CSV table of C-alpha atoms and ligand atoms in Angstrom, one decimal:
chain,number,residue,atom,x,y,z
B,1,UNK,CA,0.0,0.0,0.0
B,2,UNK,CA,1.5,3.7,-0.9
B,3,UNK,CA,2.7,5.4,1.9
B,4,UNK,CA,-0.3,8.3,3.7
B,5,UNK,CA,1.0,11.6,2.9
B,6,UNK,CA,0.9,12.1,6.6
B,7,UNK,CA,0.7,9.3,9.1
B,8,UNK,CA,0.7,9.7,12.6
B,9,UNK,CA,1.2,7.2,15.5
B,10,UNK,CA,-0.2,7.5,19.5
B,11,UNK,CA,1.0,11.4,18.8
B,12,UNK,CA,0.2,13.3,22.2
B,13,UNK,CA,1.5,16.7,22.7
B,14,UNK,CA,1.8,18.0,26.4
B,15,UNK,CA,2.7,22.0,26.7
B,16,UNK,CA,5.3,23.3,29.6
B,17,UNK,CA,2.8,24.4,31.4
B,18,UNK,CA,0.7,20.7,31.8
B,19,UNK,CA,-1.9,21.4,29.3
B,20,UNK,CA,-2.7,17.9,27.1
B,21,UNK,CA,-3.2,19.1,23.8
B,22,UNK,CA,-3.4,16.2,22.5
B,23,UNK,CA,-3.6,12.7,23.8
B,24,UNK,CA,-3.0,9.6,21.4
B,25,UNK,CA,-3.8,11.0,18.0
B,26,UNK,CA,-3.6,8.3,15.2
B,27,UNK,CA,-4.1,9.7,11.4
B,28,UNK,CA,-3.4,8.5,8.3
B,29,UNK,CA,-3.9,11.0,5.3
B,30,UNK,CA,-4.4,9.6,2.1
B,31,UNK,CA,-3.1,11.5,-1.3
B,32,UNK,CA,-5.8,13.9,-2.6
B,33,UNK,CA,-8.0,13.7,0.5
B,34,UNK,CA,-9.6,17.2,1.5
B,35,UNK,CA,-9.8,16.4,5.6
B,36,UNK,CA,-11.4,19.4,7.8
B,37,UNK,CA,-10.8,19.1,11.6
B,38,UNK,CA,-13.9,20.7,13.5
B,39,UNK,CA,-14.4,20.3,17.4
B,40,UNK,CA,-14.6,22.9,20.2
B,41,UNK,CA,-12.2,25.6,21.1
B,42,UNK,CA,-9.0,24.8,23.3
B,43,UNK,CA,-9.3,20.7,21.5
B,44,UNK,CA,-6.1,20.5,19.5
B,45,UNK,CA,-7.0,21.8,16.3
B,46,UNK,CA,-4.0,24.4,15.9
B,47,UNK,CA,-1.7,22.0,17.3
B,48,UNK,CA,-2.6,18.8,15.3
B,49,UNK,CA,-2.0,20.9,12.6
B,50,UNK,CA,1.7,22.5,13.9
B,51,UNK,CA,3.0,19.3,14.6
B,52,UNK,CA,2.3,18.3,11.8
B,53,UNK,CA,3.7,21.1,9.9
B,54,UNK,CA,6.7,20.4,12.4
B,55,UNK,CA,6.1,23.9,14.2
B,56,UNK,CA,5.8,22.1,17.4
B,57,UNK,CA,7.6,18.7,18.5
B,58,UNK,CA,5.1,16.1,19.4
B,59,UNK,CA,5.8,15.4,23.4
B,60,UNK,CA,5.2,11.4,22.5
B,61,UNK,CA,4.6,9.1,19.3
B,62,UNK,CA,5.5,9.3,15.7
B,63,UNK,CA,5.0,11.4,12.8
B,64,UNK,CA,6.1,10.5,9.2
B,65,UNK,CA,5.7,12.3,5.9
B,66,UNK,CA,5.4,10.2,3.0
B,67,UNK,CA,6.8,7.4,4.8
B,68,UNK,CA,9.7,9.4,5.8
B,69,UNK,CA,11.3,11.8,8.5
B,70,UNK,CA,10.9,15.2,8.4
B,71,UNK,CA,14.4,16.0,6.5
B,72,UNK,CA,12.6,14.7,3.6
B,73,UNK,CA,10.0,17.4,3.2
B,74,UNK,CA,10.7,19.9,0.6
B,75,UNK,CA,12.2,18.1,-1.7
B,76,UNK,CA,10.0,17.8,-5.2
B,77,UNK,CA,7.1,15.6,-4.8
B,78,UNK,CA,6.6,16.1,-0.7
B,79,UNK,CA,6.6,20.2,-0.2
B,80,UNK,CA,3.9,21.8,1.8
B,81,UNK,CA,2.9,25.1,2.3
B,82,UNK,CA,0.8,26.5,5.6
B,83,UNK,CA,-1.5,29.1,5.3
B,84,UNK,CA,-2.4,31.2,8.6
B,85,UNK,CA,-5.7,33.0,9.8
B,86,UNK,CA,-4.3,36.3,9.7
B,87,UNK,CA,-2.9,37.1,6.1
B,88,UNK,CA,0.0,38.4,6.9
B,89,UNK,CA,1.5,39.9,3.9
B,90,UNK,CA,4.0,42.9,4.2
B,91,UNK,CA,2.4,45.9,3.9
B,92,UNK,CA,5.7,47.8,2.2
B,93,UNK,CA,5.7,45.2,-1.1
B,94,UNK,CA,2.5,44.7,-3.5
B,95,UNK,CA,1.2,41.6,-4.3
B,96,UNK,CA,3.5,40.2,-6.7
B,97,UNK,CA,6.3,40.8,-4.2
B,98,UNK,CA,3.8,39.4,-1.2
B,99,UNK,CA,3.7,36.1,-3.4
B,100,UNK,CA,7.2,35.3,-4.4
B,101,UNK,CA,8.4,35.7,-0.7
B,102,UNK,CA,8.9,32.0,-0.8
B,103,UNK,CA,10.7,31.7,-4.1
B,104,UNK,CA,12.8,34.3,-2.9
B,105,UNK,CA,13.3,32.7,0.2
B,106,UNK,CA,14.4,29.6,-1.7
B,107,UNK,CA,16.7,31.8,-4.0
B,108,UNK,CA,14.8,31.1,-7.6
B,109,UNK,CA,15.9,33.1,-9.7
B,110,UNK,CA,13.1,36.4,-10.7
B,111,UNK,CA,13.0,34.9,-14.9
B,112,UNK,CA,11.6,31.5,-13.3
B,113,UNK,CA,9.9,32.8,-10.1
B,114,UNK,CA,7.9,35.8,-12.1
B,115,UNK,CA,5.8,33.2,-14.2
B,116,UNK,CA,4.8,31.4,-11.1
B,117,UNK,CA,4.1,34.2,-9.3
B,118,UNK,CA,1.5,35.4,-11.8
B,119,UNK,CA,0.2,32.4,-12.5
B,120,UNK,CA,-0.6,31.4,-8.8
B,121,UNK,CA,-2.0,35.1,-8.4
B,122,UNK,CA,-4.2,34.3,-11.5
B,123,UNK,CA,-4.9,31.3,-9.7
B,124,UNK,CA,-7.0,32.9,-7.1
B,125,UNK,CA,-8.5,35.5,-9.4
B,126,UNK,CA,-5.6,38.1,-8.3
B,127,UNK,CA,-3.9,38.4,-11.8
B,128,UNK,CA,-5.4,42.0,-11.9
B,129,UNK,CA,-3.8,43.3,-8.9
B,130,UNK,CA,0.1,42.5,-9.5
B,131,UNK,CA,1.2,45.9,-8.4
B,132,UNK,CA,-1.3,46.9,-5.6
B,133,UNK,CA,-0.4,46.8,-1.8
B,134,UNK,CA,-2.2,45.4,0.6
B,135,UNK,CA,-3.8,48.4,1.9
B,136,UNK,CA,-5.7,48.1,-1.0
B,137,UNK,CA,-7.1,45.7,-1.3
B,138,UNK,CA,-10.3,43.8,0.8
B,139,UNK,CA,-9.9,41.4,3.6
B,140,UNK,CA,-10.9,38.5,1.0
B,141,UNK,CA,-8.8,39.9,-1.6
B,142,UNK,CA,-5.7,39.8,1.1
B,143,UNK,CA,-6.4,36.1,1.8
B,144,UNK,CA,-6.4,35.2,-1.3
B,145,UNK,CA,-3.2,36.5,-1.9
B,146,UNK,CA,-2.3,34.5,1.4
B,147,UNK,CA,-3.3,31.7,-0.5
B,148,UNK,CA,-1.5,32.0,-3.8
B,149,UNK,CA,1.7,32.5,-1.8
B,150,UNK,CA,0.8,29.2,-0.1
B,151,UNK,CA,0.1,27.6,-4.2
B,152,UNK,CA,3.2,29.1,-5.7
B,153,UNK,CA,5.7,26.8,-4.2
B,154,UNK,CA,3.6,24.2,-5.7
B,155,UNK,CA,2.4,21.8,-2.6
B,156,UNK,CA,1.9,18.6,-2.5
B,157,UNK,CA,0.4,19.3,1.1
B,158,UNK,CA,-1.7,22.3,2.0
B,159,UNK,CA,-2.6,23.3,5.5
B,160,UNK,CA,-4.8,25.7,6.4
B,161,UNK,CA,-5.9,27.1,10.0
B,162,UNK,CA,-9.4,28.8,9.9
B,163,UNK,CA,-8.0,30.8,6.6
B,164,UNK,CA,-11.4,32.5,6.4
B,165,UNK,CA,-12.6,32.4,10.1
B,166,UNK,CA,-12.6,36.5,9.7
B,167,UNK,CA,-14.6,37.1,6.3
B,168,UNK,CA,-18.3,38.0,5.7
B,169,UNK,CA,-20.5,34.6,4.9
B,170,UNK,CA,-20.5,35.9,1.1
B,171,UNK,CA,-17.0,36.2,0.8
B,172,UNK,CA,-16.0,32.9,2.9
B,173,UNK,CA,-18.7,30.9,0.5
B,174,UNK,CA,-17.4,32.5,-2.8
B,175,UNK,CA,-13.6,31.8,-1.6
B,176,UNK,CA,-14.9,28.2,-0.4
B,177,UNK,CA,-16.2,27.7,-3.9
B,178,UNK,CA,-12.9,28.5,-5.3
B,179,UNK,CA,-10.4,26.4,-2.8
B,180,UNK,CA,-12.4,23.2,-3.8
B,181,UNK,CA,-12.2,23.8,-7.5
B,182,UNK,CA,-8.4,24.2,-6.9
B,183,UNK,CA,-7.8,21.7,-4.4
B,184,UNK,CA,-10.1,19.0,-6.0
B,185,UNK,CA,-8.9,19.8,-9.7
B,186,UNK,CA,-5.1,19.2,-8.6
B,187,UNK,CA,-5.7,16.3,-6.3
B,188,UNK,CA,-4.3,18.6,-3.8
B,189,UNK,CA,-3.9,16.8,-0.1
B,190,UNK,CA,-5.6,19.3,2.1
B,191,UNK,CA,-5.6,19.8,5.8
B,192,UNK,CA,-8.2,22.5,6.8
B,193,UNK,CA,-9.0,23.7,10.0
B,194,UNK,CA,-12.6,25.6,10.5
B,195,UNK,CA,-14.8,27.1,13.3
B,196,UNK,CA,-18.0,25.9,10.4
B,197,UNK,CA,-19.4,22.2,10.5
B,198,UNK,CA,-21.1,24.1,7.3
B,199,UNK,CA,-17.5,24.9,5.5
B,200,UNK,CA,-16.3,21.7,6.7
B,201,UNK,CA,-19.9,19.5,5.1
B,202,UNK,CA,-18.9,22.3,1.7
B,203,UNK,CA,-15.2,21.4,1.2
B,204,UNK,CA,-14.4,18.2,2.4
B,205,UNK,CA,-14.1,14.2,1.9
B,206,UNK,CA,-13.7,13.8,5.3
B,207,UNK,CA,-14.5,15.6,8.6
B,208,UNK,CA,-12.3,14.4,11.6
B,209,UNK,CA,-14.3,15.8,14.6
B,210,UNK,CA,-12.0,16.1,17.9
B,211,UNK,CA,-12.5,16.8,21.5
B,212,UNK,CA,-11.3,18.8,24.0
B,213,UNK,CA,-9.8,18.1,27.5
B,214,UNK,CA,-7.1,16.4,26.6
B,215,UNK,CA,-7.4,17.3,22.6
B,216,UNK,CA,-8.1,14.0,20.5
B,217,UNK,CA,-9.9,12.9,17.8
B,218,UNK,CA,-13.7,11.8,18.1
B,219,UNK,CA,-15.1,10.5,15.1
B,220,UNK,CA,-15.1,11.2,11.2
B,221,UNK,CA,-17.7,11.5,8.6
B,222,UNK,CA,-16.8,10.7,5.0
B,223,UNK,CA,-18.3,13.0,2.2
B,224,UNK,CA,-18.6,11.8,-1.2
B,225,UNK,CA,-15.4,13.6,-3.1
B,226,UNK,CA,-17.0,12.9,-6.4
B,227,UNK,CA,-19.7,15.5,-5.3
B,228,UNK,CA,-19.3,18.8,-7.2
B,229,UNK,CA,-19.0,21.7,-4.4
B,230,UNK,CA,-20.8,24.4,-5.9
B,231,UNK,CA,-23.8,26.5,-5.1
B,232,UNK,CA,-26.3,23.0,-5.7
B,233,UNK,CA,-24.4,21.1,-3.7
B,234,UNK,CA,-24.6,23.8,-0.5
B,235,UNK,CA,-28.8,24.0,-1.3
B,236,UNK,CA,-29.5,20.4,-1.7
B,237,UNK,CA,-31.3,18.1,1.3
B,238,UNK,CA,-28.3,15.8,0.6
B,239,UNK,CA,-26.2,18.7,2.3
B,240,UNK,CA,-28.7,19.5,4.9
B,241,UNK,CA,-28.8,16.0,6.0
B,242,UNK,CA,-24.7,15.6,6.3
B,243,UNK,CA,-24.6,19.0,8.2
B,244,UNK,CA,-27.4,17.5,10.4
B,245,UNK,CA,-25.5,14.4,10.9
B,246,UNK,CA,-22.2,16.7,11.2
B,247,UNK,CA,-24.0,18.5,14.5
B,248,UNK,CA,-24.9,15.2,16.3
B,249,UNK,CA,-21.6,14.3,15.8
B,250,UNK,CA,-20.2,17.5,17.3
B,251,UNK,CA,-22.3,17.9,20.2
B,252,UNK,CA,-21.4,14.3,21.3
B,253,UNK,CA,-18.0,15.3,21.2
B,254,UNK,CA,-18.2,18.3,23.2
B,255,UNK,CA,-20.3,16.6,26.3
B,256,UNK,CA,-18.2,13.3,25.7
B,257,UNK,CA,-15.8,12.8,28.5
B,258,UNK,CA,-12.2,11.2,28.4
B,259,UNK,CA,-11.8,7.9,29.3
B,260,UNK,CA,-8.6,6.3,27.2
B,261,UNK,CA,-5.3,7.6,28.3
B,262,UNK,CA,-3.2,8.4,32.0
G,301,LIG,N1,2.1,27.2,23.0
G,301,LIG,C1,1.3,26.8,23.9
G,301,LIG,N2,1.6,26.7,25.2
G,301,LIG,C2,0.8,26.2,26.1
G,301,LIG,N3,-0.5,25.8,25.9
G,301,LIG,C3,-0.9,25.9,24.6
G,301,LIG,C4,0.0,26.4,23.5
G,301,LIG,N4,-0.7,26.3,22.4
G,301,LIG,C5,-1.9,25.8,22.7
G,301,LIG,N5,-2.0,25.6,24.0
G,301,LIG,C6,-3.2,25.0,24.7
G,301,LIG,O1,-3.4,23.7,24.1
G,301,LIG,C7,-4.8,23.5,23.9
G,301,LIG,C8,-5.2,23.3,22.5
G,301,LIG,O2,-4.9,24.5,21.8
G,301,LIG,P1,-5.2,24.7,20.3
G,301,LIG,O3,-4.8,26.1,19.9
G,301,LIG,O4,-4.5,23.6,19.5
G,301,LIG,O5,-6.8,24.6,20.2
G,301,LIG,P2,-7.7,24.8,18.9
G,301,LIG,O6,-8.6,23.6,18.8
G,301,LIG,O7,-7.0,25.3,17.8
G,301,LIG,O8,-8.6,26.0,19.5
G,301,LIG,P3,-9.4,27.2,18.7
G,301,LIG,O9,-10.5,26.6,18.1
G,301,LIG,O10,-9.7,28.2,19.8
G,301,LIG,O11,-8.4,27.8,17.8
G,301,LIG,C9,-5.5,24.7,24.6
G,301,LIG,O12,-5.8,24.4,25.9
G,301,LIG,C10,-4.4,25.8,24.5
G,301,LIG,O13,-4.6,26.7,25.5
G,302,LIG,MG1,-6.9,27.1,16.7
């Protein structure tokens, strides 16, 4: 069987200060899977997703990326790319400049790095806005250049922590629209984490719900990835019934209590 793009084996993560983040977390994430991780605040979300971006050291168990250590990742075929709540582009540079950051970072030369630039800003419907600073631009219009910086070193792995928690319905739903068509169309192995059992039901093929008190995963809910996410999708009873389904599973977690585990 081909190695999970990420597996991970009885990882718990325990802060300095005593608090269990995470108790025994197993996880196997299949190529082209679009997994959202939903539960209540303070239940491991953020920190499932740092150690697995490596940010944070997990206190017990085993993590491997494509079937390998961490030393591996970045190399063609295994790069991934984390995109934050908060957009945080520099404000001194326009978008173009935002969005090569990383290709600068990785010292590509500007002939080879201006094509992908543009083409990852086209990407996310940005290609008119090459010179403009982020003072000018909307709050969706900044994410979205968030984004492209995330698509232009070309993932193989994209994680995202609540990347539209702070947008207007209309804008989140539009920009939710477009991350499926991207993620689904490339086969893009996606990592999402969202406050919204509705976003979640919208984007995913899988829902992992977690609990809190120590952090660890509850249950998951599969979603169809064959199923076109588009406007029908969000007003059919088929959706209605999964987000129902989603909201059981969700308020069992939150009243569920602990019992695995020291
Ligand atoms: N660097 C840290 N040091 C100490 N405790 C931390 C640290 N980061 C997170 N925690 C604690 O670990 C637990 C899980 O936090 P985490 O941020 O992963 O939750 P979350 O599910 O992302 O929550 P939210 O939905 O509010 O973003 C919380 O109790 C939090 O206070
Ligand atoms: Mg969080």
């Amino acid at each position: 069987m081909m190695d999970p793009v990420v597996g991970l084996w009885g990882v718990e993560k325990v802060f300095g200060n005593g608090v269990r983040a995470l108790a025994p977390v197993n996880l196997a994430v299949q190529p082209g899977e679009f997994i959202s991780l939903i539960g209540p605040s303070g239940c491991g979300k953020s920190t499932l997703l740092k150690v697995i971006a490596s940010i944070h050291a997990p206190s017990a168990g085993q993590v491997r990326w494509w079937g390998r250590d961490f030393a591996h990742v970045g190399s063609a075929g295994h790069r991934m790319a984390f995109v934050f709540q908060d957009p945080t582009l520099m404000p001194w540079a326009c978008m173009e400049d935002n969005v090569r950051l990383p290709l600068d970072l990785e010292r590509m030369p500007a002939t080879t790095a201006g094509p992908l630039v543009r083409d990852a800003l086209e990407q996310v419907g940005l290609g008119h806005v090459l010179r403009h600073y982020p003072a000018q631009l909307s709050g969706g219009m900044k994410m979205r250049a968030s984004i492209a910086r995330a698509l232009v070193t070309q993932p193989d792995l994209l994680l995202m922590d609540e990347p539209f928690g702070a947008l207007d319905e209309f804008s989140r739903n539009r920009l939710d629209e477009e991350m499926a068509r991207l993620c689904y169309e490339k086969g893009l192995t996606t990592l999402f984490v969202t406050h919204s059992l509705y976003e979640a039901v919208f984007l995913s093929s899988r829902v992992i719900v977690m609990a809190a008190n120590p952090g660890r995963i509850f249950g998951e809910y599969h979603i169809d990835p064959a199923i076109r996410r588009d406007e029908t999708f969000r007003l059919s009873d088929d959706f209605a019934h999964m987000c129902r389904d989603l909201t059981q599973m969700l308020t069992e977690a939150t009243h569920a209590t602990f019992s695995g585990g020291a």
